[in-house]
């Protein structure tokens, strides 16, 4: 298993088979070039049933660290409404208030929730123009 990923169980919506697949949880753009390429190809948290070959996209958020920028982005394709994005930001603030070190980090970074893959790809493209 690669850093930034986890193994999850998926139930195929077509044939009902339960299988394991790899899900992207977080990406550090300064290190995770393979995961970066998967997002650019639109294959973020994509699973394919080994039995019937049905392709599905996992309903999961991905945390993206734009290091050395002080920017953390959560890509969540289901967070279309302002209230959904606000809830994710609230969860981030709850986690960062857990202890003094996390709170300091939380105060130093810009936090953004994105649900549009095109917007995320543009942000990542601009990042790579500057930081390689």
mmCIF file of N, CA and C in Angstrom:
data_model
loop_
_atom_site.group_PDB
_atom_site.id
_atom_site.type_symbol
_atom_site.label_atom_id
_atom_site.label_comp_id
_atom_site.label_asym_id
_atom_site.label_seq_id
_atom_site.Cartn_x
_atom_site.Cartn_y
_atom_site.Cartn_z
ATOM 1 N N UNK A 1 0.845 -1.188 0.000
ATOM 2 C CA UNK A 1 0.000 0.000 0.000
ATOM 3 C C UNK A 1 0.888 1.248 0.000
ATOM 4 N N UNK A 2 0.588 2.207 -0.854
ATOM 5 C CA UNK A 2 1.349 3.441 -0.952
ATOM 6 C C UNK A 2 0.926 4.395 0.164
ATOM 7 N N UNK A 3 1.843 5.317 0.497
ATOM 8 C CA UNK A 3 1.489 6.368 1.447
ATOM 9 C C UNK A 3 0.375 7.204 0.842
ATOM 10 N N UNK A 4 -0.586 7.600 1.637
ATOM 11 C CA UNK A 4 -1.677 8.420 1.148
ATOM 12 C C UNK A 4 -2.865 7.635 0.639
ATOM 13 N N UNK A 5 -2.794 6.314 0.734
ATOM 14 C CA UNK A 5 -3.902 5.485 0.270
ATOM 15 C C UNK A 5 -4.309 4.501 1.356
ATOM 16 N N UNK A 6 -5.478 3.932 1.186
ATOM 17 C CA UNK A 6 -5.928 2.872 2.089
ATOM 18 C C UNK A 6 -6.733 1.865 1.278
ATOM 19 N N UNK A 7 -6.865 0.680 1.820
ATOM 20 C CA UNK A 7 -7.660 -0.363 1.178
ATOM 21 C C UNK A 7 -9.076 -0.300 1.737
ATOM 22 N N UNK A 8 -10.060 -0.279 0.830
ATOM 23 C CA UNK A 8 -11.461 -0.191 1.242
ATOM 24 C C UNK A 8 -12.270 -1.280 0.552
ATOM 25 N N UNK A 9 -13.366 -1.665 1.185
ATOM 26 C CA UNK A 9 -14.292 -2.621 0.580
ATOM 27 C C UNK A 9 -15.344 -1.865 -0.218
ATOM 28 N N UNK A 10 -15.642 -2.389 -1.398
ATOM 29 C CA UNK A 10 -16.618 -1.772 -2.290
ATOM 30 C C UNK A 10 -17.625 -2.833 -2.702
ATOM 31 N N UNK A 11 -18.896 -2.444 -2.782
ATOM 32 C CA UNK A 11 -19.921 -3.338 -3.309
ATOM 33 C C UNK A 11 -20.310 -2.837 -4.692
ATOM 34 N N UNK A 12 -20.169 -3.682 -5.682
ATOM 35 C CA UNK A 12 -20.480 -3.317 -7.062
ATOM 36 C C UNK A 12 -21.966 -2.997 -7.188
ATOM 37 N N UNK A 13 -22.255 -1.854 -7.799
ATOM 38 C CA UNK A 13 -23.647 -1.444 -7.976
ATOM 39 C C UNK A 13 -24.345 -2.253 -9.068
ATOM 40 N N UNK A 14 -23.569 -2.922 -9.906
ATOM 41 C CA UNK A 14 -24.148 -3.687 -11.009
ATOM 42 C C UNK A 14 -24.388 -5.150 -10.631
ATOM 43 N N UNK A 15 -23.348 -5.844 -10.143
ATOM 44 C CA UNK A 15 -23.484 -7.286 -9.893
ATOM 45 C C UNK A 15 -23.531 -7.649 -8.414
ATOM 46 N N UNK A 16 -23.242 -6.684 -7.511
ATOM 47 C CA UNK A 16 -23.324 -6.934 -6.081
ATOM 48 C C UNK A 16 -22.080 -7.533 -5.450
ATOM 49 N N UNK A 17 -21.054 -7.819 -6.238
ATOM 50 C CA UNK A 17 -19.832 -8.411 -5.687
ATOM 51 C C UNK A 17 -19.152 -7.421 -4.747
ATOM 52 N N UNK A 18 -18.629 -7.937 -3.640
ATOM 53 C CA UNK A 18 -17.868 -7.126 -2.698
ATOM 54 C C UNK A 18 -16.396 -7.417 -2.945
ATOM 55 N N UNK A 19 -15.613 -6.361 -3.121
ATOM 56 C CA UNK A 19 -14.184 -6.521 -3.384
ATOM 57 C C UNK A 19 -13.419 -5.376 -2.736
ATOM 58 N N UNK A 20 -12.101 -5.553 -2.627
ATOM 59 C CA UNK A 20 -11.246 -4.521 -2.057
ATOM 60 C C UNK A 20 -10.587 -3.728 -3.174
ATOM 61 N N UNK A 21 -10.404 -2.437 -2.917
ATOM 62 C CA UNK A 21 -9.718 -1.570 -3.865
ATOM 63 C C UNK A 21 -8.939 -0.515 -3.094
ATOM 64 N N UNK A 22 -8.052 0.158 -3.786
ATOM 65 C CA UNK A 22 -7.241 1.203 -3.182
ATOM 66 C C UNK A 22 -7.949 2.547 -3.320
ATOM 67 N N UNK A 23 -7.988 3.301 -2.225
ATOM 68 C CA UNK A 23 -8.590 4.634 -2.230
ATOM 69 C C UNK A 23 -7.532 5.654 -1.837
ATOM 70 N N UNK A 24 -7.544 6.793 -2.513
ATOM 71 C CA UNK A 24 -6.634 7.880 -2.167
ATOM 72 C C UNK A 24 -7.247 8.654 -1.003
ATOM 73 N N UNK A 25 -6.472 8.810 0.076
ATOM 74 C CA UNK A 25 -6.921 9.567 1.242
ATOM 75 C C UNK A 25 -6.320 10.968 1.266
ATOM 76 N N UNK A 26 -5.010 11.032 1.023
ATOM 77 C CA UNK A 26 -4.340 12.333 1.016
ATOM 78 C C UNK A 26 -3.153 12.310 0.062
ATOM 79 N N UNK A 27 -2.799 13.498 -0.392
ATOM 80 C CA UNK A 27 -1.701 13.660 -1.334
ATOM 81 C C UNK A 27 -0.852 14.839 -0.881
ATOM 82 N N UNK A 28 0.449 14.645 -0.863
ATOM 83 C CA UNK A 28 1.401 15.738 -0.695
ATOM 84 C C UNK A 28 1.977 15.986 -2.082
ATOM 85 N N UNK A 29 1.598 17.085 -2.712
ATOM 86 C CA UNK A 29 1.992 17.323 -4.101
ATOM 87 C C UNK A 29 3.498 17.395 -4.293
ATOM 88 N N UNK A 30 4.238 17.714 -3.238
ATOM 89 C CA UNK A 30 5.691 17.779 -3.378
ATOM 90 C C UNK A 30 6.318 16.390 -3.433
ATOM 91 N N UNK A 31 5.559 15.342 -3.092
ATOM 92 C CA UNK A 31 6.119 13.988 -3.042
ATOM 93 C C UNK A 31 5.350 12.956 -3.859
ATOM 94 N N UNK A 32 4.045 13.047 -3.915
ATOM 95 C CA UNK A 32 3.213 11.980 -4.485
ATOM 96 C C UNK A 32 2.886 12.216 -5.955
ATOM 97 N N UNK A 33 3.882 12.087 -6.815
ATOM 98 C CA UNK A 33 3.690 12.353 -8.240
ATOM 99 C C UNK A 33 2.746 11.355 -8.910
ATOM 100 N N UNK A 34 2.763 10.097 -8.502
ATOM 101 C CA UNK A 34 1.877 9.108 -9.116
ATOM 102 C C UNK A 34 0.412 9.443 -8.815
ATOM 103 N N UNK A 35 0.133 9.805 -7.578
ATOM 104 C CA UNK A 35 -1.235 10.175 -7.204
ATOM 105 C C UNK A 35 -1.652 11.462 -7.909
ATOM 106 N N UNK A 36 -0.711 12.375 -8.068
ATOM 107 C CA UNK A 36 -0.982 13.614 -8.804
ATOM 108 C C UNK A 36 -1.435 13.291 -10.228
ATOM 109 N N UNK A 37 -0.719 12.387 -10.891
ATOM 110 C CA UNK A 37 -1.062 12.016 -12.269
ATOM 111 C C UNK A 37 -2.438 11.354 -12.343
ATOM 112 N N UNK A 38 -2.782 10.554 -11.346
ATOM 113 C CA UNK A 38 -4.100 9.908 -11.336
ATOM 114 C C UNK A 38 -5.222 10.945 -11.280
ATOM 115 N N UNK A 39 -5.025 11.992 -10.513
ATOM 116 C CA UNK A 39 -6.033 13.050 -10.443
ATOM 117 C C UNK A 39 -6.119 13.777 -11.780
ATOM 118 N N UNK A 40 -4.983 14.087 -12.369
ATOM 119 C CA UNK A 40 -4.973 14.793 -13.652
ATOM 120 C C UNK A 40 -5.680 13.987 -14.741
ATOM 121 N N UNK A 41 -5.631 12.673 -14.665
ATOM 122 C CA UNK A 41 -6.309 11.815 -15.639
ATOM 123 C C UNK A 41 -7.781 11.590 -15.272
ATOM 124 N N UNK A 42 -8.233 12.166 -14.152
ATOM 125 C CA UNK A 42 -9.624 12.010 -13.740
ATOM 126 C C UNK A 42 -9.909 10.658 -13.113
ATOM 127 N N UNK A 43 -8.870 9.980 -12.624
ATOM 128 C CA UNK A 43 -9.044 8.642 -12.059
ATOM 129 C C UNK A 43 -8.880 8.659 -10.545
ATOM 130 N N UNK A 44 -9.414 9.692 -9.950
ATOM 131 C CA UNK A 44 -9.312 9.811 -8.503
ATOM 132 C C UNK A 44 -10.379 8.928 -7.855
ATOM 133 N N UNK A 45 -9.927 8.008 -7.024
ATOM 134 C CA UNK A 45 -10.799 7.066 -6.321
ATOM 135 C C UNK A 45 -11.769 6.361 -7.257
ATOM 136 N N UNK A 46 -11.199 5.805 -8.292
ATOM 137 C CA UNK A 46 -11.932 5.040 -9.308
ATOM 138 C C UNK A 46 -11.722 3.557 -9.019
ATOM 139 N N UNK A 47 -12.786 2.794 -9.043
ATOM 140 C CA UNK A 47 -12.710 1.351 -8.796
ATOM 141 C C UNK A 47 -13.380 0.613 -9.949
ATOM 142 N N UNK A 48 -12.868 -0.586 -10.237
ATOM 143 C CA UNK A 48 -13.471 -1.405 -11.289
ATOM 144 C C UNK A 48 -13.711 -2.803 -10.741
ATOM 145 N N UNK A 49 -14.949 -3.260 -10.848
ATOM 146 C CA UNK A 49 -15.325 -4.576 -10.349
ATOM 147 C C UNK A 49 -14.542 -5.648 -11.108
ATOM 148 N N UNK A 50 -13.896 -6.552 -10.378
ATOM 149 C CA UNK A 50 -13.138 -7.613 -11.050
ATOM 150 C C UNK A 50 -14.032 -8.654 -11.725
ATOM 151 N N UNK A 51 -15.309 -8.696 -11.344
ATOM 152 C CA UNK A 51 -16.224 -9.686 -11.920
ATOM 153 C C UNK A 51 -16.888 -9.170 -13.201
ATOM 154 N N UNK A 52 -17.598 -8.035 -13.102
ATOM 155 C CA UNK A 52 -18.368 -7.544 -14.260
ATOM 156 C C UNK A 52 -17.707 -6.360 -14.967
ATOM 157 N N UNK A 53 -16.611 -5.841 -14.404
ATOM 158 C CA UNK A 53 -15.824 -4.740 -14.977
ATOM 159 C C UNK A 53 -16.494 -3.364 -14.864
ATOM 160 N N UNK A 54 -17.570 -3.252 -14.087
ATOM 161 C CA UNK A 54 -18.258 -1.976 -13.891
ATOM 162 C C UNK A 54 -17.310 -0.986 -13.205
ATOM 163 N N UNK A 55 -17.179 0.219 -13.766
ATOM 164 C CA UNK A 55 -16.348 1.271 -13.187
ATOM 165 C C UNK A 55 -17.212 2.143 -12.285
ATOM 166 N N UNK A 56 -16.708 2.404 -11.082
ATOM 167 C CA UNK A 56 -17.411 3.252 -10.119
ATOM 168 C C UNK A 56 -16.411 4.228 -9.507
ATOM 169 N N UNK A 57 -16.914 5.343 -9.026
ATOM 170 C CA UNK A 57 -16.083 6.306 -8.316
ATOM 171 C C UNK A 57 -16.490 6.296 -6.849
ATOM 172 N N UNK A 58 -15.506 6.157 -5.971
ATOM 173 C CA UNK A 58 -15.764 6.069 -4.537
ATOM 174 C C UNK A 58 -16.205 7.427 -3.997
ATOM 175 N N UNK A 59 -17.133 7.402 -3.092
ATOM 176 C CA UNK A 59 -17.660 8.607 -2.462
ATOM 177 C C UNK A 59 -16.782 8.938 -1.259
ATOM 178 N N UNK A 60 -15.599 9.502 -1.542
ATOM 179 C CA UNK A 60 -14.622 9.803 -0.492
ATOM 180 C C UNK A 60 -13.959 11.145 -0.758
ATOM 181 N N UNK A 61 -13.632 11.837 0.312
ATOM 182 C CA UNK A 61 -12.864 13.076 0.213
ATOM 183 C C UNK A 61 -11.382 12.746 0.089
ATOM 184 N N UNK A 62 -10.642 13.650 -0.549
ATOM 185 C CA UNK A 62 -9.192 13.528 -0.652
ATOM 186 C C UNK A 62 -8.585 14.832 -0.150
ATOM 187 N N UNK A 63 -7.630 14.727 0.772
ATOM 188 C CA UNK A 63 -6.934 15.891 1.305
ATOM 189 C C UNK A 63 -5.660 16.087 0.487
ATOM 190 N N UNK A 64 -5.469 17.300 -0.032
ATOM 191 C CA UNK A 64 -4.312 17.593 -0.874
ATOM 192 C C UNK A 64 -3.512 18.719 -0.235
ATOM 193 N N UNK A 65 -2.240 18.429 0.035
ATOM 194 C CA UNK A 65 -1.331 19.386 0.653
ATOM 195 C C UNK A 65 -0.509 20.052 -0.446
ATOM 196 N N UNK A 66 -0.691 21.347 -0.614
ATOM 197 C CA UNK A 66 0.045 22.111 -1.620
ATOM 198 C C UNK A 66 1.303 22.704 -0.975
ATOM 199 N N UNK A 67 2.238 21.849 -0.606
ATOM 200 C CA UNK A 67 3.502 22.254 0.006
ATOM 201 C C UNK A 67 4.442 22.711 -1.104
ATOM 202 N N UNK A 68 5.162 23.801 -1.006
ATOM 203 C CA UNK A 68 5.427 24.634 0.164
ATOM 204 C C UNK A 68 4.412 25.757 0.387
ATOM 205 N N UNK A 69 3.385 25.835 -0.432
ATOM 206 C CA UNK A 69 2.321 26.802 -0.150
ATOM 207 C C UNK A 69 1.640 26.408 1.150
ATOM 208 N N UNK A 70 1.135 27.356 1.844
ATOM 209 C CA UNK A 70 0.375 27.051 3.055
ATOM 210 C C UNK A 70 -1.087 26.871 2.667
ATOM 211 N N UNK A 71 -1.334 25.796 1.890
ATOM 212 C CA UNK A 71 -2.672 25.541 1.375
ATOM 213 C C UNK A 71 -3.001 24.061 1.503
ATOM 214 N N UNK A 72 -4.136 23.784 2.090
ATOM 215 C CA UNK A 72 -4.681 22.431 2.155
ATOM 216 C C UNK A 72 -6.047 22.477 1.483
ATOM 217 N N UNK A 73 -6.238 21.569 0.523
ATOM 218 C CA UNK A 73 -7.500 21.492 -0.206
ATOM 219 C C UNK A 73 -8.131 20.138 0.065
ATOM 220 N N UNK A 74 -9.412 20.139 0.337
ATOM 221 C CA UNK A 74 -10.170 18.897 0.400
ATOM 222 C C UNK A 74 -10.998 18.841 -0.869
ATOM 223 N N UNK A 75 -10.743 17.789 -1.676
ATOM 224 C CA UNK A 75 -11.555 17.575 -2.868
ATOM 225 C C UNK A 75 -12.652 16.593 -2.488
ATOM 226 N N UNK A 76 -13.883 17.043 -2.584
ATOM 227 C CA UNK A 76 -15.038 16.201 -2.285
ATOM 228 C C UNK A 76 -16.103 16.497 -3.327
ATOM 229 N N UNK A 77 -16.269 15.577 -4.264
ATOM 230 C CA UNK A 77 -17.189 15.810 -5.375
ATOM 231 C C UNK A 77 -18.643 15.932 -4.938
ATOM 232 N N UNK A 78 -18.964 15.509 -3.715
ATOM 233 C CA UNK A 78 -20.342 15.613 -3.234
ATOM 234 C C UNK A 78 -20.610 16.931 -2.500
ATOM 235 N N UNK A 79 -19.570 17.712 -2.213
ATOM 236 C CA UNK A 79 -19.723 18.961 -1.448
ATOM 237 C C UNK A 79 -20.083 20.117 -2.377
ATOM 238 N N UNK A 80 -21.226 20.014 -3.004
ATOM 239 C CA UNK A 80 -21.659 21.016 -3.991
ATOM 240 C C UNK A 80 -22.272 22.258 -3.329
ATOM 241 N N UNK A 81 -22.900 22.080 -2.190
ATOM 242 C CA UNK A 81 -23.573 23.210 -1.534
ATOM 243 C C UNK A 81 -22.634 23.913 -0.558
ATOM 244 N N UNK A 82 -22.943 25.171 -0.290
ATOM 245 C CA UNK A 82 -22.154 25.949 0.668
ATOM 246 C C UNK A 82 -22.199 25.301 2.049
ATOM 247 N N UNK A 83 -23.340 24.753 2.428
ATOM 248 C CA UNK A 83 -23.454 24.132 3.757
ATOM 249 C C UNK A 83 -22.601 22.866 3.850
ATOM 250 N N UNK A 84 -22.503 22.105 2.770
ATOM 251 C CA UNK A 84 -21.660 20.894 2.773
ATOM 252 C C UNK A 84 -20.190 21.275 2.892
ATOM 253 N N UNK A 85 -19.777 22.316 2.166
ATOM 254 C CA UNK A 85 -18.381 22.769 2.247
ATOM 255 C C UNK A 85 -18.086 23.330 3.633
ATOM 256 N N UNK A 86 -19.047 24.036 4.211
ATOM 257 C CA UNK A 86 -18.887 24.602 5.552
ATOM 258 C C UNK A 86 -18.730 23.486 6.594
ATOM 259 N N UNK A 87 -19.470 22.394 6.431
ATOM 260 C CA UNK A 87 -19.382 21.260 7.360
ATOM 261 C C UNK A 87 -17.995 20.622 7.304
ATOM 262 N N UNK A 88 -17.433 20.479 6.110
ATOM 263 C CA UNK A 88 -16.085 19.912 5.978
ATOM 264 C C UNK A 88 -15.067 20.836 6.629
ATOM 265 N N UNK A 89 -15.215 22.144 6.422
ATOM 266 C CA UNK A 89 -14.304 23.098 7.055
ATOM 267 C C UNK A 89 -14.442 23.040 8.577
ATOM 268 N N UNK A 90 -15.661 22.899 9.059
ATOM 269 C CA UNK A 90 -15.902 22.778 10.500
ATOM 270 C C UNK A 90 -15.186 21.541 11.059
ATOM 271 N N UNK A 91 -15.255 20.427 10.345
ATOM 272 C CA UNK A 91 -14.557 19.208 10.772
ATOM 273 C C UNK A 91 -13.051 19.433 10.820
ATOM 274 N N UNK A 92 -12.507 20.142 9.820
ATOM 275 C CA UNK A 92 -11.076 20.461 9.799
ATOM 276 C C UNK A 92 -10.707 21.280 11.028
ATOM 277 N N UNK A 93 -11.499 22.292 11.329
ATOM 278 C CA UNK A 93 -11.212 23.149 12.490
ATOM 279 C C UNK A 93 -11.315 22.349 13.791
ATOM 280 N N UNK A 94 -12.251 21.414 13.872
ATOM 281 C CA UNK A 94 -12.351 20.568 15.067
ATOM 282 C C UNK A 94 -11.093 19.731 15.255
ATOM 283 N N UNK A 95 -10.594 19.156 14.159
ATOM 284 C CA UNK A 95 -9.385 18.328 14.240
ATOM 285 C C UNK A 95 -8.186 19.176 14.638
ATOM 286 N N UNK A 96 -8.049 20.356 14.021
ATOM 287 C CA UNK A 96 -6.876 21.182 14.312
ATOM 288 C C UNK A 96 -6.927 21.801 15.704
ATOM 289 N N UNK A 97 -8.083 21.851 16.317
ATOM 290 C CA UNK A 97 -8.157 22.386 17.680
ATOM 291 C C UNK A 97 -7.883 21.309 18.727
ATOM 292 N N UNK A 98 -7.567 20.097 18.269
ATOM 293 C CA UNK A 98 -7.340 18.964 19.168
ATOM 294 C C UNK A 98 -6.164 19.199 20.110
ATOM 295 N N UNK A 99 -5.068 19.765 19.591
ATOM 296 C CA UNK A 99 -3.949 20.103 20.467
ATOM 297 C C UNK A 99 -3.252 21.355 19.946
ATOM 298 N N UNK A 100 -2.320 21.866 20.721
ATOM 299 C CA UNK A 100 -1.681 23.144 20.420
ATOM 300 C C UNK A 100 -0.919 23.130 19.091
ATOM 301 N N UNK A 101 -0.198 22.051 18.800
ATOM 302 C CA UNK A 101 0.584 21.962 17.560
ATOM 303 C C UNK A 101 -0.335 21.955 16.345
ATOM 304 N N UNK A 102 -1.373 21.123 16.388
ATOM 305 C CA UNK A 102 -2.319 21.076 15.269
ATOM 306 C C UNK A 102 -3.048 22.404 15.097
ATOM 307 N N UNK A 103 -3.366 23.041 16.214
ATOM 308 C CA UNK A 103 -4.058 24.325 16.144
ATOM 309 C C UNK A 103 -3.173 25.377 15.478
ATOM 310 N N UNK A 104 -1.881 25.369 15.809
ATOM 311 C CA UNK A 104 -0.939 26.306 15.192
ATOM 312 C C UNK A 104 -0.862 26.077 13.681
ATOM 313 N N UNK A 105 -0.778 24.815 13.279
ATOM 314 C CA UNK A 105 -0.746 24.480 11.851
ATOM 315 C C UNK A 105 -2.039 24.929 11.182
ATOM 316 N N UNK A 106 -3.167 24.641 11.816
ATOM 317 C CA UNK A 106 -4.463 25.026 11.267
ATOM 318 C C UNK A 106 -4.604 26.521 11.072
ATOM 319 N N UNK A 107 -3.997 27.296 11.963
ATOM 320 C CA UNK A 107 -4.060 28.752 11.848
ATOM 321 C C UNK A 107 -3.131 29.295 10.768
ATOM 322 N N UNK A 108 -2.088 28.529 10.417
ATOM 323 C CA UNK A 108 -1.096 28.991 9.445
ATOM 324 C C UNK A 108 -1.444 28.629 8.004
ATOM 325 N N UNK A 109 -2.368 27.720 7.802
ATOM 326 C CA UNK A 109 -2.670 27.279 6.436
ATOM 327 C C UNK A 109 -4.016 27.817 5.967
ATOM 328 N N UNK A 110 -4.086 27.997 4.659
ATOM 329 C CA UNK A 110 -5.358 28.319 4.033
ATOM 330 C C UNK A 110 -6.053 26.990 3.767
ATOM 331 N N UNK A 111 -7.331 26.920 4.035
ATOM 332 C CA UNK A 111 -8.095 25.687 3.868
ATOM 333 C C UNK A 111 -9.215 25.943 2.877
ATOM 334 N N UNK A 112 -9.347 25.049 1.900
ATOM 335 C CA UNK A 112 -10.367 25.226 0.870
ATOM 336 C C UNK A 112 -11.010 23.880 0.555
ATOM 337 N N UNK A 113 -12.308 23.894 0.318
ATOM 338 C CA UNK A 113 -13.042 22.701 -0.101
ATOM 339 C C UNK A 113 -13.452 22.904 -1.554
ATOM 340 N N UNK A 114 -13.103 21.931 -2.405
ATOM 341 C CA UNK A 114 -13.409 21.998 -3.834
ATOM 342 C C UNK A 114 -14.216 20.766 -4.221
ATOM 343 N N UNK A 115 -15.299 20.981 -4.969
ATOM 344 C CA UNK A 115 -16.096 19.849 -5.449
ATOM 345 C C UNK A 115 -16.008 19.688 -6.966
ATOM 346 N N UNK A 116 -15.409 20.663 -7.636
ATOM 347 C CA UNK A 116 -15.304 20.662 -9.094
ATOM 348 C C UNK A 116 -13.919 20.168 -9.519
ATOM 349 N N UNK A 117 -13.869 19.030 -10.204
ATOM 350 C CA UNK A 117 -12.598 18.443 -10.625
ATOM 351 C C UNK A 117 -11.832 19.375 -11.560
ATOM 352 N N UNK A 118 -12.520 20.106 -12.419
ATOM 353 C CA UNK A 118 -11.839 21.042 -13.331
ATOM 354 C C UNK A 118 -11.112 22.129 -12.549
ATOM 355 N N UNK A 119 -11.755 22.637 -11.500
ATOM 356 C CA UNK A 119 -11.133 23.668 -10.663
ATOM 357 C C UNK A 119 -9.900 23.098 -9.958
ATOM 358 N N UNK A 120 -10.004 21.872 -9.463
ATOM 359 C CA UNK A 120 -8.872 21.228 -8.801
ATOM 360 C C UNK A 120 -7.718 21.026 -9.780
ATOM 361 N N UNK A 121 -8.015 20.546 -10.977
ATOM 362 C CA UNK A 121 -6.970 20.328 -11.986
ATOM 363 C C UNK A 121 -6.253 21.629 -12.330
ATOM 364 N N UNK A 122 -7.007 22.728 -12.449
ATOM 365 C CA UNK A 122 -6.390 24.020 -12.755
ATOM 366 C C UNK A 122 -5.476 24.462 -11.622
ATOM 367 N N UNK A 123 -5.929 24.320 -10.392
ATOM 368 C CA UNK A 123 -5.123 24.679 -9.233
ATOM 369 C C UNK A 123 -3.831 23.865 -9.205
ATOM 370 N N UNK A 124 -3.939 22.572 -9.499
ATOM 371 C CA UNK A 124 -2.765 21.702 -9.508
ATOM 372 C C UNK A 124 -1.827 22.042 -10.668
ATOM 373 N N UNK A 125 -2.381 22.396 -11.814
ATOM 374 C CA UNK A 125 -1.561 22.776 -12.972
ATOM 375 C C UNK A 125 -0.776 24.051 -12.661
ATOM 376 N N UNK A 126 -1.442 25.036 -12.060
ATOM 377 C CA UNK A 126 -0.766 26.276 -11.670
ATOM 378 C C UNK A 126 0.345 25.991 -10.660
ATOM 379 N N UNK A 127 0.083 25.086 -9.738
ATOM 380 C CA UNK A 127 1.078 24.701 -8.737
ATOM 381 C C UNK A 127 2.316 24.104 -9.411
ATOM 382 N N UNK A 128 2.116 23.189 -10.357
ATOM 383 C CA UNK A 128 3.262 22.530 -11.003
ATOM 384 C C UNK A 128 4.042 23.489 -11.894
ATOM 385 N N UNK A 129 3.391 24.511 -12.437
ATOM 386 C CA UNK A 129 4.125 25.522 -13.212
ATOM 387 C C UNK A 129 5.132 26.247 -12.325
ATOM 388 N N UNK A 130 4.745 26.480 -11.089
ATOM 389 C CA UNK A 130 5.603 27.213 -10.161
ATOM 390 C C UNK A 130 6.606 26.309 -9.447
ATOM 391 N N UNK A 131 6.153 25.141 -9.010
ATOM 392 C CA UNK A 131 6.988 24.299 -8.147
ATOM 393 C C UNK A 131 7.486 23.022 -8.804
ATOM 394 N N UNK A 132 7.118 22.797 -10.057
ATOM 395 C CA UNK A 132 7.625 21.622 -10.785
ATOM 396 C C UNK A 132 6.908 20.399 -10.594
#
